XYZ file of C-alpha atoms in Angstrom:
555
model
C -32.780 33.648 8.668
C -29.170 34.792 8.272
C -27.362 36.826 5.653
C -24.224 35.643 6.761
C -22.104 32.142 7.704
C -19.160 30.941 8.574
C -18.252 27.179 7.433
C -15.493 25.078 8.736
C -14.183 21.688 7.072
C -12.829 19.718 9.002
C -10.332 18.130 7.007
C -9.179 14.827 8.918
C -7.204 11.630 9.023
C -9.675 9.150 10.292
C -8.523 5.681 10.496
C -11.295 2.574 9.293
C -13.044 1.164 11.889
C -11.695 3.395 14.539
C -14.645 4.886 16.105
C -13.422 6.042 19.638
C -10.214 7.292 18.063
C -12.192 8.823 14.865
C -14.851 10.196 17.354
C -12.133 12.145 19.603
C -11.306 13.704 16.071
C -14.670 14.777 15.718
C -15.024 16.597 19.172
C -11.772 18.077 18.724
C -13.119 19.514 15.356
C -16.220 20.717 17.006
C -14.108 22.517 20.064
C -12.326 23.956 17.019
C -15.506 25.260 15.321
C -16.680 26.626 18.620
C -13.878 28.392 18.966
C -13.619 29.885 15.813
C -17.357 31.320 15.711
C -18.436 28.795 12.979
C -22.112 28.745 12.275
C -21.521 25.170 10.664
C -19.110 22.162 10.587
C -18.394 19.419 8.007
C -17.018 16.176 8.357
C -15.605 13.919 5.449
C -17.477 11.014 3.558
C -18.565 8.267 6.410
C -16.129 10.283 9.058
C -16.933 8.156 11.965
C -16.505 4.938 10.375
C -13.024 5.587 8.290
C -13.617 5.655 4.213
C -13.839 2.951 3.333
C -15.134 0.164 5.545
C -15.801 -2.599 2.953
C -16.701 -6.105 4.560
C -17.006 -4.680 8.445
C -20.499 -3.214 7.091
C -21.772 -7.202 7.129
C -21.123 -6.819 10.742
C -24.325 -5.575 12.697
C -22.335 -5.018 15.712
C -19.723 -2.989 13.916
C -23.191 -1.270 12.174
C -24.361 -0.584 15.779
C -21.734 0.770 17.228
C -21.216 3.218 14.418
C -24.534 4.323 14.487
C -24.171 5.182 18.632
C -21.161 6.516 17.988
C -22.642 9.226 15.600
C -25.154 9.694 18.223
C -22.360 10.342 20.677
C -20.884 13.043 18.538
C -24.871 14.292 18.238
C -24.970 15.269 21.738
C -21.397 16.778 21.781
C -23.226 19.688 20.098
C -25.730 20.560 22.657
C -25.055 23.736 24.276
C -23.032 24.837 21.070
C -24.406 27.403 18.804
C -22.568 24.970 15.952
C -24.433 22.901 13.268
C -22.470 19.708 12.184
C -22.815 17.650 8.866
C -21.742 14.344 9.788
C -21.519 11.693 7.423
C -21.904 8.630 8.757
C -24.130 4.981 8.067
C -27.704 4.741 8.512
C -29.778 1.821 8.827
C -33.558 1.967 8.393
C -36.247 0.217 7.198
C -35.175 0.345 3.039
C -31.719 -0.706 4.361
C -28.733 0.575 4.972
C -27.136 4.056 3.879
C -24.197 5.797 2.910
C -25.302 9.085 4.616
C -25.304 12.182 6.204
C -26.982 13.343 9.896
C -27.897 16.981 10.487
C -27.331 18.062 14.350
C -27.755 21.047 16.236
C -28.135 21.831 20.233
C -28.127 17.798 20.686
C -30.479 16.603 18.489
C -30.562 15.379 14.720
C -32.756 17.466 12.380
C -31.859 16.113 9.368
C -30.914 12.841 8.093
C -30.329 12.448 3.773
C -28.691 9.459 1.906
C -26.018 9.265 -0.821
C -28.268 8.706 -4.398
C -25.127 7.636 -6.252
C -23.515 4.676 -5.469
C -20.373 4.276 -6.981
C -19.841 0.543 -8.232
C -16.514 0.779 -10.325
C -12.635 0.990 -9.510
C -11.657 0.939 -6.245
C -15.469 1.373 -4.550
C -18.120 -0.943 -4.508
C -20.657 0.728 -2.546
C -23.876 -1.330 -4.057
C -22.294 -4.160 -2.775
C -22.740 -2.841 0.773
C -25.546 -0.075 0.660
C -28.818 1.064 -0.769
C -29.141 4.259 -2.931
C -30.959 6.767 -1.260
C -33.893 8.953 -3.306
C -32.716 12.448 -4.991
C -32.190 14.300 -2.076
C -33.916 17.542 -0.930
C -32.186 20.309 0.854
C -32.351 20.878 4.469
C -32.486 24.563 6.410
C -29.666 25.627 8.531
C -29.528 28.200 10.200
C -32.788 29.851 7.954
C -30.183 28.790 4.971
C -31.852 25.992 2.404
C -28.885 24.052 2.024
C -28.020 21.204 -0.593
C -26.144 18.041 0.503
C -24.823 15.751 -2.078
C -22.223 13.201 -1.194
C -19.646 12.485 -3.344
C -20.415 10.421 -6.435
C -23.253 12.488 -6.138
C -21.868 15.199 -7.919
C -20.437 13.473 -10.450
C -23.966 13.244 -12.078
C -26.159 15.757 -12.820
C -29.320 14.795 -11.921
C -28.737 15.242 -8.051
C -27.230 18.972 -7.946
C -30.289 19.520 -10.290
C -32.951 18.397 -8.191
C -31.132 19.830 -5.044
C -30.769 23.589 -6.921
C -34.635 23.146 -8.296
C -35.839 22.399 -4.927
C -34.062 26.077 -3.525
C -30.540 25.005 -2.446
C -28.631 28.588 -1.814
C -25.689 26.798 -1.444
C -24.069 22.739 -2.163
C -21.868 21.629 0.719
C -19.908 18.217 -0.524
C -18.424 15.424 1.561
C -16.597 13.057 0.291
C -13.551 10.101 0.305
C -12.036 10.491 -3.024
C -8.447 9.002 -3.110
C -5.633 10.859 -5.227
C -4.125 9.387 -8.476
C -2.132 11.463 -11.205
C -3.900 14.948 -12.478
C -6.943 14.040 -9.780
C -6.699 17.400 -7.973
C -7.800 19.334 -11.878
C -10.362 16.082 -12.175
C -12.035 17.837 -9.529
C -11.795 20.623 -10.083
C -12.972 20.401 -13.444
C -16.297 18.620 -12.378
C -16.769 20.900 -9.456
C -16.702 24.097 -12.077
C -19.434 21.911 -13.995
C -22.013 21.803 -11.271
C -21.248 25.585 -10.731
C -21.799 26.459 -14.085
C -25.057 24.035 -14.128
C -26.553 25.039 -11.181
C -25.289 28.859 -10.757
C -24.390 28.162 -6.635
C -21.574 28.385 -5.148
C -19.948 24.502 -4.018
C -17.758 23.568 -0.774
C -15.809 20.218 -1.441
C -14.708 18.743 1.562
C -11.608 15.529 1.205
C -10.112 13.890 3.973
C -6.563 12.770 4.004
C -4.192 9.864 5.048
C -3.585 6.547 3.732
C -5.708 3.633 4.034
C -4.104 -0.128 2.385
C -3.890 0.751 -0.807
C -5.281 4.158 -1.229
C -4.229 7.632 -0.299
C -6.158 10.866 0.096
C -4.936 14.032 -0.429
C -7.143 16.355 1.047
C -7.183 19.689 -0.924
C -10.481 20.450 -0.397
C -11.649 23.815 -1.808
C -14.634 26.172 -2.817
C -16.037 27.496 -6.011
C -18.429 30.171 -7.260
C -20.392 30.022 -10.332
C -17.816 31.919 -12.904
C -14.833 29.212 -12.185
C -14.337 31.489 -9.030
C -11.859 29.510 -6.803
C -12.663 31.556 -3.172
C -10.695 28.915 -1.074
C -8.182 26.333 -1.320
C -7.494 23.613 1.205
C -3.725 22.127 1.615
C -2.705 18.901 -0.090
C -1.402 15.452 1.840
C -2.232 17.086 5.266
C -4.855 17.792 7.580
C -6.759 21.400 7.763
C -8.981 23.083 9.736
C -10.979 25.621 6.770
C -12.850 28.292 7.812
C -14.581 30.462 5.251
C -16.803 32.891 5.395
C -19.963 33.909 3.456
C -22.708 36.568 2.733
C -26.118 36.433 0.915
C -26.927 39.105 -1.542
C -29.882 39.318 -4.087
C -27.146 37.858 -6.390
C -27.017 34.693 -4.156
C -24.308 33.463 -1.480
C -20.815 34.606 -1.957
C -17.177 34.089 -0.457
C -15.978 37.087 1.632
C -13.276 35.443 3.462
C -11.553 32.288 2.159
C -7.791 31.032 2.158
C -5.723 29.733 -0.500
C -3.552 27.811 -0.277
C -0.861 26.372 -3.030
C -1.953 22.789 -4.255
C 0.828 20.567 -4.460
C 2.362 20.210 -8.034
C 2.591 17.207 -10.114
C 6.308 16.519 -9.488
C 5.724 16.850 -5.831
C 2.617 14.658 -5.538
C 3.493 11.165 -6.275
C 6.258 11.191 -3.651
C 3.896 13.007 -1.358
C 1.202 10.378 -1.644
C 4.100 7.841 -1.498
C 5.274 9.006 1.931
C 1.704 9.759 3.245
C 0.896 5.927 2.358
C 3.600 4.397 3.727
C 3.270 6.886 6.893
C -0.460 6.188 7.603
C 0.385 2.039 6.740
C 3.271 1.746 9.595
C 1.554 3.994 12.282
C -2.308 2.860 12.067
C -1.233 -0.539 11.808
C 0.925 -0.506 15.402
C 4.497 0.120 14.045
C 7.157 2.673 14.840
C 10.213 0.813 12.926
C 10.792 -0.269 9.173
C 13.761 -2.094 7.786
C 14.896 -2.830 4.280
C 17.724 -4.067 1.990
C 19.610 -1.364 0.339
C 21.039 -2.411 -2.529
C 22.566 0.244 -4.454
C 20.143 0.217 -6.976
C 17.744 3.311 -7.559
C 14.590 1.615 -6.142
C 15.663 0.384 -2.716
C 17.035 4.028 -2.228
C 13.814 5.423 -3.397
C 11.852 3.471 -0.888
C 14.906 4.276 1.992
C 14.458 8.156 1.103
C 10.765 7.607 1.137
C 11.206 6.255 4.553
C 13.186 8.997 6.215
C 10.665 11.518 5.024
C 7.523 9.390 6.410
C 9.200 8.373 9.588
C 12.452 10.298 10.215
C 16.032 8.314 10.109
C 16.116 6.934 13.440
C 13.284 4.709 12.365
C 14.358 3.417 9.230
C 17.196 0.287 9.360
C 18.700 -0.250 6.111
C 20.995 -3.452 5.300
C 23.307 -4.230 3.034
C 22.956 -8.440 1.822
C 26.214 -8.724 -0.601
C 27.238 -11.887 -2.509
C 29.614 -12.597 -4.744
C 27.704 -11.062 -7.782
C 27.705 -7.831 -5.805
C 30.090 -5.015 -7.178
C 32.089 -3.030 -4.741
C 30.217 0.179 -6.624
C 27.104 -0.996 -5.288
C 28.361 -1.869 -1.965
C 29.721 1.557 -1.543
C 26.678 3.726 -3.363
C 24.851 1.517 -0.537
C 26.698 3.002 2.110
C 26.965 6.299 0.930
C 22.681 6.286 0.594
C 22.615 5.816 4.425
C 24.944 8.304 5.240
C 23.494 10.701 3.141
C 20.009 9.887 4.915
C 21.586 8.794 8.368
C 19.621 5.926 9.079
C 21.150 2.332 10.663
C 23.111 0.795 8.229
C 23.851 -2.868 8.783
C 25.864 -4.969 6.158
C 24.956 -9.392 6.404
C 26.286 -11.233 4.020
C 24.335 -14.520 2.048
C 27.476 -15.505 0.890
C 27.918 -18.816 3.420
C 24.033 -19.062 4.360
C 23.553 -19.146 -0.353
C 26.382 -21.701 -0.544
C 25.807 -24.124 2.616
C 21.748 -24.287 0.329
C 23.742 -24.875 -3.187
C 25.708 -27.949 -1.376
C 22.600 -29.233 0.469
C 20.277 -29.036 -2.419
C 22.933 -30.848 -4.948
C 21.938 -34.173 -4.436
C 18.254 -32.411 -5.447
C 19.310 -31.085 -8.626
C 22.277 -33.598 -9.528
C 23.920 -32.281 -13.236
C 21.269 -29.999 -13.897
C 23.067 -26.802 -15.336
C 22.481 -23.348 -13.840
C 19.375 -21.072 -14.183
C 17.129 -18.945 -12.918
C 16.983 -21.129 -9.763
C 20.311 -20.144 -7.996
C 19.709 -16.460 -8.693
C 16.092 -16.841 -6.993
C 18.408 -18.612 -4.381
C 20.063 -15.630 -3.831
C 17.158 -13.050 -3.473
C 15.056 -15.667 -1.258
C 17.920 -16.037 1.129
C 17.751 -12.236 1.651
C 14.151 -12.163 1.819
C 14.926 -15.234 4.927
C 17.469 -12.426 6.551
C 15.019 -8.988 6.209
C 11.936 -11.532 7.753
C 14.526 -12.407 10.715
C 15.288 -9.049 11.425
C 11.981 -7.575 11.098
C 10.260 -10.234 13.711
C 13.503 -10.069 15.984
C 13.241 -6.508 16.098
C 9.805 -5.424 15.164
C 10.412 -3.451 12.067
C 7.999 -3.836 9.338
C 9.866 -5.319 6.329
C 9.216 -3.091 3.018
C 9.473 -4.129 -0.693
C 11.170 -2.049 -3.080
C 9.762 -3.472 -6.091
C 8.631 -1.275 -9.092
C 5.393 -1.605 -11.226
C 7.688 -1.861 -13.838
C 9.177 -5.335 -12.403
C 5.837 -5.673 -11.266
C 3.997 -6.207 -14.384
C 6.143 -8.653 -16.047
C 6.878 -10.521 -13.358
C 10.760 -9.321 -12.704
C 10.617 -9.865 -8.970
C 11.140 -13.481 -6.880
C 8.192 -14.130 -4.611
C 8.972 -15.329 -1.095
C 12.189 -13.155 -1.633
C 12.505 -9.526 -2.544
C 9.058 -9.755 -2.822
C 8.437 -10.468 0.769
C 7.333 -7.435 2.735
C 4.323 -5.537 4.126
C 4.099 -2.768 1.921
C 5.640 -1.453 -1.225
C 5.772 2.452 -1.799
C 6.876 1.630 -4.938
C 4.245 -0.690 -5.899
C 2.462 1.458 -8.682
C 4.773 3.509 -10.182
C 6.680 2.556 -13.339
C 10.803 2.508 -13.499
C 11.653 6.166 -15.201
C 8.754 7.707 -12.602
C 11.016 6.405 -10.109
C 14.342 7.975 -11.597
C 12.084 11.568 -12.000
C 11.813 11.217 -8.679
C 15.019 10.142 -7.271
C 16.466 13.573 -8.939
C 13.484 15.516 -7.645
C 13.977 14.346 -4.191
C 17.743 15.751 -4.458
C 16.151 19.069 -5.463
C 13.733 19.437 -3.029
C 12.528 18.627 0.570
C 8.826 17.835 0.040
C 6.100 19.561 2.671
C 5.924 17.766 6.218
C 8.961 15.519 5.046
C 11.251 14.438 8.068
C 14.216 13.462 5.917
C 17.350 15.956 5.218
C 17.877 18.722 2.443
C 20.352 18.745 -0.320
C 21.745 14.800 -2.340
C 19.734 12.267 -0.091
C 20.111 9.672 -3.612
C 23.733 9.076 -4.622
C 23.983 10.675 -7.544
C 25.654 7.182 -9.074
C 22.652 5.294 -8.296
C 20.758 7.258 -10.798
C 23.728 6.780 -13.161
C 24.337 3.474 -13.251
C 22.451 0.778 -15.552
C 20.362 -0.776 -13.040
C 21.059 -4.362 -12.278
C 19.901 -7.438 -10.056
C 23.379 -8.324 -9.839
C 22.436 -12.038 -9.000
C 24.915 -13.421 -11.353
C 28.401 -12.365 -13.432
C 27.590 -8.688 -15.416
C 24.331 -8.783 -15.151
C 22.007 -5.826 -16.772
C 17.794 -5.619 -16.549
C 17.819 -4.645 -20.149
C 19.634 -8.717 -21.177
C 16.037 -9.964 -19.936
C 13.477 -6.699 -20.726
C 13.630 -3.818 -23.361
C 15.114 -0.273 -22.090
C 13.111 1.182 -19.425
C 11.681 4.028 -21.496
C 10.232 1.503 -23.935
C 8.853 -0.915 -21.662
C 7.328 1.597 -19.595
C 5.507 3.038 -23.042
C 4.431 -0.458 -23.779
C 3.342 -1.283 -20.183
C 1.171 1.734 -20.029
C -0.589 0.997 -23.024
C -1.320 -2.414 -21.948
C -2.284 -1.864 -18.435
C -3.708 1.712 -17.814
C -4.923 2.286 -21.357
C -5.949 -0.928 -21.966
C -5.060 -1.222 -25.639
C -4.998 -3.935 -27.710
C -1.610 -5.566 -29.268
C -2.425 -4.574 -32.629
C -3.230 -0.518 -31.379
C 0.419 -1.050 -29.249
C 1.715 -2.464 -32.297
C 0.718 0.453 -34.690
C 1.933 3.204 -32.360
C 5.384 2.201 -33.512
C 6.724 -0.821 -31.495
C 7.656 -4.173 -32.349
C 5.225 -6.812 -32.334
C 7.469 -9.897 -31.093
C 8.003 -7.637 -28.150
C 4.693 -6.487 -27.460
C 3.182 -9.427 -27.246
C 5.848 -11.158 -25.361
C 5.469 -7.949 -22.824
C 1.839 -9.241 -22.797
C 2.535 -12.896 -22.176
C 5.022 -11.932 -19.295
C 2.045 -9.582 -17.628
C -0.491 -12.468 -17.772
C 1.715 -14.629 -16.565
C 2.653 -12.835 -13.405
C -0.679 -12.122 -11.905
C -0.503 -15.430 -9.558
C 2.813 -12.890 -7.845
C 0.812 -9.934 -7.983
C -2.015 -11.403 -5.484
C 0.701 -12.663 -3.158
C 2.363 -9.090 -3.006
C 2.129 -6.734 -0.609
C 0.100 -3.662 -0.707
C 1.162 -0.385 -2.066
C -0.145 3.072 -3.055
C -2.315 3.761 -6.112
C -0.877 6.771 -7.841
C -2.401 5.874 -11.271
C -5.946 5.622 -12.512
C -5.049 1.668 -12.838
C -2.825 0.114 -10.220
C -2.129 -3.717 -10.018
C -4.543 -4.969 -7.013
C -7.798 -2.806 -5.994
C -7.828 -1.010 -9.077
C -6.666 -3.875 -11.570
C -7.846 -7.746 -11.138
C -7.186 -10.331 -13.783
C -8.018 -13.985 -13.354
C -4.626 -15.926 -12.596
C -5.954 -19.104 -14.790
C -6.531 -17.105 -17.683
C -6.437 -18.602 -21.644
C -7.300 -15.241 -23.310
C -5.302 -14.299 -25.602
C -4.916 -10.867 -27.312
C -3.333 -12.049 -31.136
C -2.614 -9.752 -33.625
C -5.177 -10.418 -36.362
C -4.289 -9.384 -40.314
């Protein structure tokens, strides 16, 4: 029995499904841990096998390897004087687990499963796994130690039963992803089990983006008293150490690091750039290109770029036609500067026309609509596609969830892409941000200090320019407004007549509402993005495209 340990958290960037890569992370963690005299090591929620795996768990040979693989990192500890908690699956005769393996001097002395299977959101782990029984503690090190993974804490009854049966001390892995305000989430349920259970609690996060999610890390510790003793750091990875002594009082922090968390202005573009970061690299690209518009969001997502990848691999272009102003054209060129990225100009002009002359025999007398503007944007979607297969740049939208939601985009044209930055955050969160990102170079950003946004672009009324004085607000209500409305509908999920009541007009609403239903059939054809909210359009948000419902105002 000791009176005294040290802990490390190990807290990673694993990528899904890459167990060699994922298990050279783990003995690099371990060689840290050695070295820093740590009696025990943690690993994130299903480490070895990235979080989350989704379908590759119906593959038994994927289910195999994973398993050997943990085994692998097993006997990396032999010799060591270091006990590792490894999540990881487990397959045995109930089925198979979410859980966590228990190793010390080569061999596993411990093996507990995850009791609370979350089956909401973005994670459908019942779809994949069994539950495991309420956990009891294991002994490390003489220590009675509780293990609860994740959604584990976020009900009582396991904490209980761990605390009941003599945990000293709850050590948490997990794979929760970030959305607005998650960080006090968190912390706010951690300081309930504390208070509950009168132990201290180590929550463990990984980072890095994965599709559409992105982890922020900022794993941290907490005593019974809402006693924060450590503080990991947000959107990157960290090696933790802390260290702790047993008293008659119970175990307490005598040696733990805080860091700052990031703050709420910072975090969205954080998460942003982290996303789109993880997305290029862990999918085999070094490159993106875009089309730069002069509008606010393309030079969002160009910004966004430089800081995720640094300027010499972002390509911006330029794709004028004779709707575009010279303003635009210049703020354009003035964006790149200011970032100094590749800045290419291609005009649609003859490529638009030459398709107007060939399709007039097609549309004969037919006046002018919304067809020759979609002309317009699909033709540039044609030139970013040629450029990004010629030169092996991943193409990225610029699309907002604003645009998004009703539909204000033209699939198979700006649409086309393999990942939006953009994707879930509404128009005015994207102007906030455009005039924070002049104020401040964000953490482990590559792009410059100082204006990297034109200040003109966040100016102007923004516009799709696709045909003579054109303006977003002739087809939608002001930005501020629809944004109210669109968060009402979507995240909070309020009814027309609640929408309605709060002060806005009901033509509008429910023509907002029509326009959202409307537009799901884009919304599965777009690419992915990050979630930032608590309900993003795709993993977090799926409506069926044939849909007759109807949400009337009634009285």
């Amino acid at each position: 029995m000791t009176d005294q340990l040290r802990i490390a958290l190990a807290q990673l960037n694993p990528k899904v499904g890459d167990l060699v890569g994922n298990l050279a992370l783990g003995r690099q963690a371990l060689a840290d841990a050695v070295s820093a005299q740590a009696d025990i090591l943690m690993f994130p929620e299903l480490f070895l096998t990235g979080y989350f795996p989704d379908d590759l768990l119906f593959k038994p040979k994927f289910i195999a390897d994973a398993v050997a693989t943990a085994k692998e990192l097993v006997k990396a500890t032999d010799r060591t004087d270091v006990v590792i908690i490894l999540p990881t699956i487990w397959q045995d005769s109930l089925g198979l687990h979410n859980a966590v393996i228990v190793a010390e001097n080569g061999e596993i002395t411990a093996i507990r499963t995850k009791h609370e299977l979350p089956n909401s959101d973005v994670f459908f782990e019942k779809r994949y796994f069994t539950a495991g029984a309420l956990p009891e503690p294991v002994t490390i090190k003489g220590v009675t130690v509780g293990i609860p993974i994740c959604e584990d804490i976020w009900h009582e009854a396991v904490c209980a039963q761990l605390t009941e049966m003599g945990a000293e001390i709850l050590l948490c892995p997990n794979g929760s992803p970030y959305w607005r305000n998650k960080q006090h989430v968190r912390k706010n349920l951690v300081r309930a089990r504390t208070e509950e259970d009168q132990i201290p609690l180590l929550y463990l996060n990984q980072i890095g983006g994965q599709d559409e999610l992105v982890y922020d890390g900022a794993s941290f510790g907490m005593e019974p008293g809402n006693k924060l003793v450590f503080q990991g750091k947000s959107f990157e990875t960290d090696f933790i150490i802390s260290d702790w002594a047993r008293s008659e009082a119970g175990w307490t922090c005598t040696n733990g690091k805080i860091e700052e968390l990031t703050s709420t202005d910072e975090a969205p573009w954080r998460a942003c750039v982290l996303g789109l970061r993880d997305y290029v690299k862990k999918n085999g690209f070094k490159n993106v290109v875009l089309g730069l518009s002069g509008g606010i969001d393309s030079a969002v997502v160009a910004a966004m770029a430089v800081d995720a990848l640094g300027p010499e691999n972002v390509h911006c272009i330029m794709l004028p036609y004779r709707y575009t102003s010279e303003a635009s054209i210049k703020d354009a060129r003035e964006c790149a500067e200011l970032l100094g990225v590749r800045y290419d100009v291609v005009s649609i002009g003859n490529p638009v026309d030459q398709a107007l002359v060939e399709l007039q025999p097609v549309f004969g007398t037919r006046p002018a609509d919304l067809t020759e503007e979609n002309i317009q944007s699909r033709m540039r979607g044609v030139v970013l596609m040629a450029v990004s297969n010629k030169l092996g740049s991943m193409l990225l939208t610029t699309g907002n969830k604003s645009e998004m939601a009703v539909g204000y985009a033209t699939i198979y044209g700006d649409m086309n892409g393999g990942y939006n930055p953009l994707k879930d955050m509404f128009k005015m969160e994207v102007y906030r941000l455009a005039a924070w990102r002049n104020a401040n170079v964000p953490g482990d950003c590559l792009g410059p200090s100082g204006m990297v946004i034109p200040q003109n672009i966040i100016d102007k009324a923004p516009s799709a320019e696709l045909r003579p004085d054109q303006k977003d607000q002739d087809s939608l209500p002001p930005y501020p407004v629809l944004d109210a409305v669109l968060t009402a509908l979507v995240e909070d999920e309020k009814s027309v007549a609640e929408i309605v009541s709060d002060g806005f007009d009901s033509e509008m609403v429910l023509r907002m509402q029509r326009l959202i239903n409307i537009a799901e059939y884009k919304r599965r054809q777009a690419p992915p993005g990050p979630k930032l909210s608590a309900k993003a359009f795709g993993l977090g948000r799926k409506y069926p495209i044939t849909n007759g419902y109807k949400d009337l105002i009634v009285g």
